[in-house]
């Protein structure tokens, strides 16, 4: 097939492009080579160099209809990965996130809805952020879907979601869970998903939404301080700086390895069982921030001071891990890389890189100025 990957020079997109090329597909990439991801000189970007001269590359912007028109010529499928991705940053760069994520999606959907193309399938990178806090259960077995945690509770170091004074227990979030994002980023991912599934169905094209959990692995950005505690912690460990763990360190995420994510996209592309559906893509295992900090220090064989500070960011969720039974049943997709193996692979890759200036402290100051970091 001829396949267009928007954001195809990014972390997920570049690995996906190489996998699809291995399967004899012809790949076009539309990417703006954002400095926040690729650094100031994209010709030194490992992600870009991985695909350079192997794909039809269009240096363009998803907000530009002319760039989409060039990219969409003779394409059989679209894998839409291009997006702004910082949850915290989205809360004060609101127009930018809605412009890139929502408008950028609307432009190409408008095009394929009104101009005859060869496109037969569209896959959209959705996100676990659309669930907000996700699914919890009380002592009586009733399920709850908490909204934003109260700032007063967090000031009092009560970080777990509650219902009628009872601390709730986190449960695996399935695809039928309530969708109620609590960040601008999450709202844009919800809108992207709904736009794609709605428009594609109306024009007779297959649409698939993949709700990624926390994707990690070799190739993820080491320069973007707004996404990824793995990069932030690695930078601090290798510079032998103290790690400040927010809240009480027991907040957890579902970390899913890059190879497994790429495989989920590939299976969604080639399998008609995926058509018109949304799938969680994770491991189904929750890993705490404390555990991540401990595993990474073992991987680098460096011990550094770790402070559990009680700091918190408004808009952060407490827990979210995926129920992946649907994608296992429909597509026979199973995550193969556990967190210890994945972090070891990641740390080996980090050690092969020139460690960039992370600007992490600057990002926290920025969030503090906006009233988002306490």
Short mmCIF file of C-alpha atoms in Angstrom, two decimals:
data_model
loop_
_atom_site.label_atom_id
_atom_site.label_comp_id
_atom_site.label_asym_id
_atom_site.label_seq_id
_atom_site.Cartn_x
_atom_site.Cartn_y
_atom_site.Cartn_z
CA UNK A 1 0.00 0.00 0.00
CA UNK A 2 0.85 3.66 -0.24
CA UNK A 3 0.67 4.88 3.36
CA UNK A 4 0.85 8.41 4.73
CA UNK A 5 2.15 8.87 8.29
CA UNK A 6 1.60 12.35 9.70
CA UNK A 7 4.21 12.98 12.37
CA UNK A 8 6.17 10.16 10.75
CA UNK A 9 9.55 11.61 11.77
CA UNK A 10 8.60 11.42 15.45
CA UNK A 11 9.23 8.81 18.13
CA UNK A 12 6.47 6.39 17.13
CA UNK A 13 6.23 7.42 13.49
CA UNK A 14 9.86 6.81 12.54
CA UNK A 15 9.84 3.26 13.94
CA UNK A 16 6.48 2.59 12.31
CA UNK A 17 7.74 3.84 8.93
CA UNK A 18 10.68 1.41 9.03
CA UNK A 19 8.41 -1.51 9.96
CA UNK A 20 6.00 -0.74 7.12
CA UNK A 21 8.89 -0.43 4.65
CA UNK A 22 10.05 -3.91 5.75
CA UNK A 23 6.61 -5.14 4.69
CA UNK A 24 7.04 -3.53 1.24
CA UNK A 25 4.71 -0.59 1.75
CA UNK A 26 5.56 2.81 0.25
CA UNK A 27 5.64 5.49 2.91
CA UNK A 28 5.04 9.22 2.75
CA UNK A 29 5.79 11.26 5.86
CA UNK A 30 4.32 14.69 6.64
CA UNK A 31 6.17 16.30 9.55
CA UNK A 32 7.10 19.82 10.68
CA UNK A 33 10.30 18.64 12.45
CA UNK A 34 9.42 20.52 15.62
CA UNK A 35 12.51 21.78 17.52
CA UNK A 36 10.86 20.64 20.78
CA UNK A 37 11.28 17.07 19.48
CA UNK A 38 14.15 17.20 16.99
CA UNK A 39 16.31 19.99 18.41
CA UNK A 40 17.37 23.11 16.56
CA UNK A 41 19.05 21.21 13.71
CA UNK A 42 16.85 18.42 12.38
CA UNK A 43 19.76 17.09 10.30
CA UNK A 44 21.27 15.96 13.60
CA UNK A 45 18.02 14.35 14.78
CA UNK A 46 18.33 10.58 15.14
CA UNK A 47 14.60 10.20 14.50
CA UNK A 48 14.71 12.13 11.22
CA UNK A 49 17.94 10.51 10.03
CA UNK A 50 16.38 7.07 10.59
CA UNK A 51 13.84 7.67 7.82
CA UNK A 52 15.67 10.17 5.62
CA UNK A 53 15.94 8.93 2.00
CA UNK A 54 13.76 5.91 2.87
CA UNK A 55 10.41 7.69 2.63
CA UNK A 56 8.81 10.38 0.53
CA UNK A 57 9.33 13.20 3.04
CA UNK A 58 7.19 16.35 3.06
CA UNK A 59 8.35 19.07 5.41
CA UNK A 60 5.02 20.62 6.21
CA UNK A 61 2.41 21.51 8.80
CA UNK A 62 -0.87 19.70 9.49
CA UNK A 63 -2.53 23.12 9.79
CA UNK A 64 -1.74 23.83 6.14
CA UNK A 65 -4.28 22.44 3.64
CA UNK A 66 -1.77 22.65 0.77
CA UNK A 67 0.64 20.38 2.66
CA UNK A 68 -2.14 17.87 3.25
CA UNK A 69 -3.13 17.98 -0.42
CA UNK A 70 0.44 17.14 -1.47
CA UNK A 71 0.71 14.39 1.12
CA UNK A 72 -2.63 12.74 0.36
CA UNK A 73 -2.00 12.12 -3.34
CA UNK A 74 -2.46 8.40 -4.16
CA UNK A 75 -2.50 7.28 -0.52
CA UNK A 76 -4.34 4.08 0.45
CA UNK A 77 -4.18 4.64 4.20
CA UNK A 78 -3.48 7.46 6.67
CA UNK A 79 -1.88 6.97 10.07
CA UNK A 80 -2.36 10.26 11.90
CA UNK A 81 0.24 10.61 14.66
CA UNK A 82 1.09 14.33 14.38
CA UNK A 83 0.10 16.18 17.56
CA UNK A 84 1.25 18.43 20.36
CA UNK A 85 1.60 16.08 23.33
CA UNK A 86 2.45 17.84 26.63
CA UNK A 87 -0.45 17.46 29.09
CA UNK A 88 0.72 20.21 31.44
CA UNK A 89 1.81 22.53 28.65
CA UNK A 90 -1.60 22.16 27.01
CA UNK A 91 -3.24 23.91 29.97
CA UNK A 92 -1.70 27.26 29.05
CA UNK A 93 -0.88 26.86 25.35
CA UNK A 94 -4.52 26.21 24.65
CA UNK A 95 -4.88 27.76 21.21
CA UNK A 96 -1.76 25.97 19.93
CA UNK A 97 -2.95 22.53 21.09
CA UNK A 98 -6.43 22.96 19.65
CA UNK A 99 -5.01 24.43 16.42
CA UNK A 100 -2.55 21.58 15.80
CA UNK A 101 -4.50 18.64 17.16
CA UNK A 102 -8.10 19.51 16.32
CA UNK A 103 -7.82 21.79 13.30
CA UNK A 104 -4.99 19.71 11.84
CA UNK A 105 -7.24 16.64 11.96
CA UNK A 106 -10.27 18.49 10.60
CA UNK A 107 -8.37 19.74 7.54
CA UNK A 108 -7.47 16.33 6.17
CA UNK A 109 -10.88 14.88 7.03
CA UNK A 110 -12.52 17.76 5.17
CA UNK A 111 -10.31 16.96 2.19
CA UNK A 112 -11.08 13.24 2.01
CA UNK A 113 -14.78 13.94 2.60
CA UNK A 114 -14.96 16.29 -0.37
CA UNK A 115 -12.27 15.13 -2.82
CA UNK A 116 -12.16 11.63 -4.25
CA UNK A 117 -9.07 9.80 -2.96
CA UNK A 118 -7.79 6.22 -2.72
CA UNK A 119 -7.91 6.29 1.09
CA UNK A 120 -9.50 3.16 2.53
CA UNK A 121 -8.44 3.35 6.19
CA UNK A 122 -7.53 6.05 8.72
CA UNK A 123 -5.83 5.21 12.03
CA UNK A 124 -5.77 7.95 14.67
CA UNK A 125 -3.37 8.01 17.63
CA UNK A 126 -5.71 8.62 20.53
CA UNK A 127 -4.68 8.60 24.19
CA UNK A 128 -5.45 7.24 27.63
CA UNK A 129 -5.82 10.93 28.60
CA UNK A 130 -9.37 10.90 27.21
CA UNK A 131 -10.42 8.85 30.28
CA UNK A 132 -9.16 11.42 32.78
CA UNK A 133 -8.73 9.52 36.03
CA UNK A 134 -10.14 6.35 34.55
CA UNK A 135 -11.97 3.63 36.45
CA UNK A 136 -12.10 3.03 40.20
CA UNK A 137 -14.04 0.72 42.50
CA UNK A 138 -15.34 1.15 46.06
CA UNK A 139 -15.57 -1.38 48.90
CA UNK A 140 -19.06 -2.45 47.73
CA UNK A 141 -17.85 -3.24 44.21
CA UNK A 142 -19.45 -0.18 42.59
CA UNK A 143 -17.46 1.53 39.83
CA UNK A 144 -16.64 5.23 39.86
CA UNK A 145 -15.10 7.63 37.38
CA UNK A 146 -13.63 10.48 39.46
CA UNK A 147 -13.30 13.96 38.03
CA UNK A 148 -10.49 16.42 38.80
CA UNK A 149 -8.94 15.96 42.23
CA UNK A 150 -9.63 18.84 44.61
CA UNK A 151 -6.71 21.17 45.22
CA UNK A 152 -7.58 21.31 48.93
CA UNK A 153 -7.20 17.53 49.21
CA UNK A 154 -3.85 17.62 47.41
CA UNK A 155 -2.62 20.41 49.67
CA UNK A 156 -3.47 18.10 52.58
CA UNK A 157 -1.46 15.31 50.93
CA UNK A 158 -4.59 13.27 50.21
CA UNK A 159 -3.85 12.30 46.62
CA UNK A 160 -6.10 9.27 46.08
CA UNK A 161 -9.56 9.87 44.54
CA UNK A 162 -12.42 9.58 47.05
CA UNK A 163 -16.16 9.03 47.05
CA UNK A 164 -18.24 9.99 50.10
CA UNK A 165 -15.10 9.98 52.24
CA UNK A 166 -13.96 6.53 51.07
CA UNK A 167 -10.63 6.16 49.27
CA UNK A 168 -11.27 4.38 45.99
CA UNK A 169 -9.21 1.56 44.51
CA UNK A 170 -8.01 1.88 40.92
CA UNK A 171 -9.30 -0.65 38.37
CA UNK A 172 -8.29 -1.40 34.78
CA UNK A 173 -9.87 1.11 32.40
CA UNK A 174 -11.79 -0.58 29.57
CA UNK A 175 -12.99 1.02 26.33
CA UNK A 176 -16.53 1.43 27.70
CA UNK A 177 -15.31 3.59 30.58
CA UNK A 178 -16.58 7.14 30.79
CA UNK A 179 -14.68 9.58 28.58
CA UNK A 180 -14.07 12.77 30.55
CA UNK A 181 -10.62 14.27 29.89
CA UNK A 182 -9.28 16.73 32.47
CA UNK A 183 -6.63 18.44 30.31
CA UNK A 184 -6.77 20.41 27.07
CA UNK A 185 -4.54 17.75 25.54
CA UNK A 186 -7.01 15.05 26.55
CA UNK A 187 -9.92 17.04 25.13
CA UNK A 188 -8.13 17.40 21.78
CA UNK A 189 -7.43 13.65 21.64
CA UNK A 190 -11.08 12.90 22.36
CA UNK A 191 -12.15 15.26 19.58
CA UNK A 192 -9.59 13.79 17.16
CA UNK A 193 -10.87 10.28 17.82
CA UNK A 194 -14.52 11.23 17.46
CA UNK A 195 -13.86 13.25 14.30
CA UNK A 196 -12.04 10.38 12.61
CA UNK A 197 -14.53 7.65 13.56
CA UNK A 198 -17.54 9.81 12.69
CA UNK A 199 -16.33 11.20 9.37
CA UNK A 200 -14.79 7.95 8.14
CA UNK A 201 -17.98 6.02 8.81
CA UNK A 202 -20.05 8.64 6.98
CA UNK A 203 -17.92 8.41 3.81
CA UNK A 204 -17.40 4.64 3.77
CA UNK A 205 -13.79 4.57 4.97
CA UNK A 206 -12.57 2.36 7.85
CA UNK A 207 -11.55 4.32 10.94
CA UNK A 208 -9.55 3.00 13.91
CA UNK A 209 -8.62 4.78 17.15
CA UNK A 210 -5.74 3.51 19.30
CA UNK A 211 -5.77 4.84 22.84
CA UNK A 212 -2.09 4.72 23.77
CA UNK A 213 -0.96 4.57 27.37
CA UNK A 214 2.51 5.96 28.25
CA UNK A 215 4.67 5.01 25.27
CA UNK A 216 8.42 4.76 25.97
CA UNK A 217 11.65 3.33 24.61
CA UNK A 218 14.73 4.14 22.55
CA UNK A 219 14.14 7.18 20.39
CA UNK A 220 11.80 9.08 22.69
CA UNK A 221 12.57 12.75 23.13
CA UNK A 222 15.32 13.57 25.60
CA UNK A 223 14.93 17.29 25.01
CA UNK A 224 11.21 17.80 25.62
CA UNK A 225 10.70 18.52 29.36
CA UNK A 226 6.91 18.52 29.03
CA UNK A 227 6.52 14.82 28.24
CA UNK A 228 8.02 11.74 29.83
CA UNK A 229 9.34 11.23 33.35
CA UNK A 230 11.71 8.59 31.97
CA UNK A 231 13.72 11.19 30.07
CA UNK A 232 13.56 13.64 32.96
CA UNK A 233 14.68 11.07 35.53
CA UNK A 234 17.43 9.75 33.24
CA UNK A 235 18.81 13.23 32.75
CA UNK A 236 18.81 13.90 36.48
CA UNK A 237 20.41 10.53 37.32
CA UNK A 238 23.20 10.89 34.75
CA UNK A 239 23.91 14.44 35.93
CA UNK A 240 23.79 13.15 39.54
CA UNK A 241 21.10 15.63 40.49
CA UNK A 242 18.43 14.95 43.06
CA UNK A 243 15.11 13.54 41.82
CA UNK A 244 12.04 15.38 43.08
CA UNK A 245 9.16 12.90 43.03
CA UNK A 246 5.77 14.60 43.04
CA UNK A 247 2.86 13.73 45.34
CA UNK A 248 3.82 10.64 47.38
CA UNK A 249 5.46 8.65 44.59
CA UNK A 250 2.64 6.12 44.50
CA UNK A 251 0.93 7.67 41.49
CA UNK A 252 1.07 5.14 38.67
CA UNK A 253 1.01 4.80 34.90
CA UNK A 254 0.84 2.00 32.33
CA UNK A 255 4.15 2.11 30.42
CA UNK A 256 4.00 0.41 27.02
CA UNK A 257 7.13 -0.22 24.95
CA UNK A 258 7.62 1.34 21.52
CA UNK A 259 7.95 -1.99 19.65
CA UNK A 260 4.63 -3.17 21.06
CA UNK A 261 2.93 0.09 20.10
CA UNK A 262 4.23 -0.11 16.52
CA UNK A 263 2.95 -3.68 16.31
CA UNK A 264 -0.51 -2.57 17.49
CA UNK A 265 -0.66 0.01 14.68
CA UNK A 266 0.47 -2.52 12.09
CA UNK A 267 -2.13 -5.08 13.16
CA UNK A 268 -4.83 -2.40 13.11
CA UNK A 269 -3.81 -1.50 9.58
CA UNK A 270 -3.93 -4.98 8.09
CA UNK A 271 -6.87 -6.42 10.04
CA UNK A 272 -10.48 -5.59 9.14
CA UNK A 273 -11.56 -6.64 12.65
CA UNK A 274 -10.25 -3.26 13.80
CA UNK A 275 -12.46 -1.23 11.47
CA UNK A 276 -14.63 1.42 13.17
CA UNK A 277 -13.38 0.53 16.66
CA UNK A 278 -11.37 2.07 19.49
CA UNK A 279 -8.73 0.07 21.36
CA UNK A 280 -6.65 0.53 24.49
CA UNK A 281 -2.94 -0.03 23.88
CA UNK A 282 -1.04 -0.66 27.11
CA UNK A 283 0.29 -3.52 29.22
CA UNK A 284 -2.52 -3.75 31.74
CA UNK A 285 0.06 -3.24 34.51
CA UNK A 286 0.37 -0.14 36.71
CA UNK A 287 3.90 0.98 37.64
CA UNK A 288 4.41 3.66 40.31
CA UNK A 289 6.72 6.63 39.89
CA UNK A 290 8.76 5.36 42.85
CA UNK A 291 9.28 2.06 41.04
CA UNK A 292 10.36 3.85 37.86
CA UNK A 293 12.96 5.92 39.75
CA UNK A 294 14.33 2.77 41.43
CA UNK A 295 14.53 0.69 38.23
CA UNK A 296 16.25 3.49 36.30
CA UNK A 297 18.92 3.98 38.96
CA UNK A 298 19.65 0.23 38.79
CA UNK A 299 19.83 0.40 34.98
CA UNK A 300 22.39 3.21 35.13
CA UNK A 301 24.09 1.75 38.24
CA UNK A 302 23.94 5.19 39.85
CA UNK A 303 22.32 6.00 43.21
CA UNK A 304 21.19 9.56 43.72
CA UNK A 305 19.16 11.31 46.42
CA UNK A 306 15.43 11.04 45.89
CA UNK A 307 12.96 13.38 47.57
CA UNK A 308 9.26 12.65 47.76
CA UNK A 309 8.20 16.26 47.99
CA UNK A 310 4.41 16.36 47.91
CA UNK A 311 4.59 18.84 45.02
CA UNK A 312 1.82 18.37 42.50
CA UNK A 313 0.66 19.62 39.13
CA UNK A 314 -2.92 20.64 38.54
CA UNK A 315 -4.48 18.51 35.81
CA UNK A 316 -2.35 15.43 36.54
CA UNK A 317 -4.23 12.20 37.04
CA UNK A 318 -3.46 9.84 39.91
CA UNK A 319 -3.70 6.45 38.20
CA UNK A 320 -4.63 4.91 34.87
CA UNK A 321 -3.88 1.47 33.51
CA UNK A 322 -5.52 -0.25 30.59
CA UNK A 323 -7.84 -3.19 30.18
CA UNK A 324 -6.42 -4.64 26.94
CA UNK A 325 -8.72 -7.64 26.54
CA UNK A 326 -10.52 -6.20 23.49
CA UNK A 327 -7.41 -5.68 21.34
CA UNK A 328 -6.12 -9.08 22.46
CA UNK A 329 -9.38 -10.71 21.32
CA UNK A 330 -9.83 -8.83 18.03
CA UNK A 331 -6.25 -8.47 16.80
CA UNK A 332 -4.29 -11.08 18.79
CA UNK A 333 -2.05 -8.27 20.01
CA UNK A 334 -0.10 -8.91 23.21
CA UNK A 335 2.58 -6.64 24.74
CA UNK A 336 5.88 -8.53 24.75
CA UNK A 337 8.22 -6.20 26.66
CA UNK A 338 8.00 -5.89 30.47
CA UNK A 339 8.99 -2.68 32.25
CA UNK A 340 12.37 -3.96 33.49
CA UNK A 341 13.48 -5.12 30.04
CA UNK A 342 12.08 -2.02 28.39
CA UNK A 343 13.81 0.38 30.77
CA UNK A 344 17.10 -1.50 30.40
CA UNK A 345 16.85 -1.14 26.60
CA UNK A 346 15.92 2.52 27.02
CA UNK A 347 18.81 3.26 29.39
CA UNK A 348 21.35 1.59 27.07
CA UNK A 349 20.12 3.81 24.25
CA UNK A 350 20.28 6.93 26.44
CA UNK A 351 23.92 6.15 27.26
CA UNK A 352 24.70 6.13 23.53
CA UNK A 353 23.31 9.65 23.12
CA UNK A 354 24.79 13.06 23.70
CA UNK A 355 22.90 14.16 26.80
CA UNK A 356 21.06 17.38 25.95
CA UNK A 357 20.19 20.31 28.18
CA UNK A 358 16.75 19.30 29.38
CA UNK A 359 15.44 22.68 30.56
CA UNK A 360 13.34 20.78 33.10
CA UNK A 361 13.63 23.42 35.82
CA UNK A 362 12.57 26.06 33.31
CA UNK A 363 9.47 24.05 32.43
CA UNK A 364 8.52 23.78 36.12
CA UNK A 365 9.02 27.53 36.58
CA UNK A 366 6.82 28.10 33.56
CA UNK A 367 4.08 25.92 35.06
CA UNK A 368 4.50 27.59 38.46
CA UNK A 369 4.05 31.03 36.91
CA UNK A 370 0.81 29.80 35.34
CA UNK A 371 -0.41 28.45 38.70
CA UNK A 372 -0.23 24.83 37.50
CA UNK A 373 2.63 23.59 39.74
CA UNK A 374 2.29 23.67 43.52
#
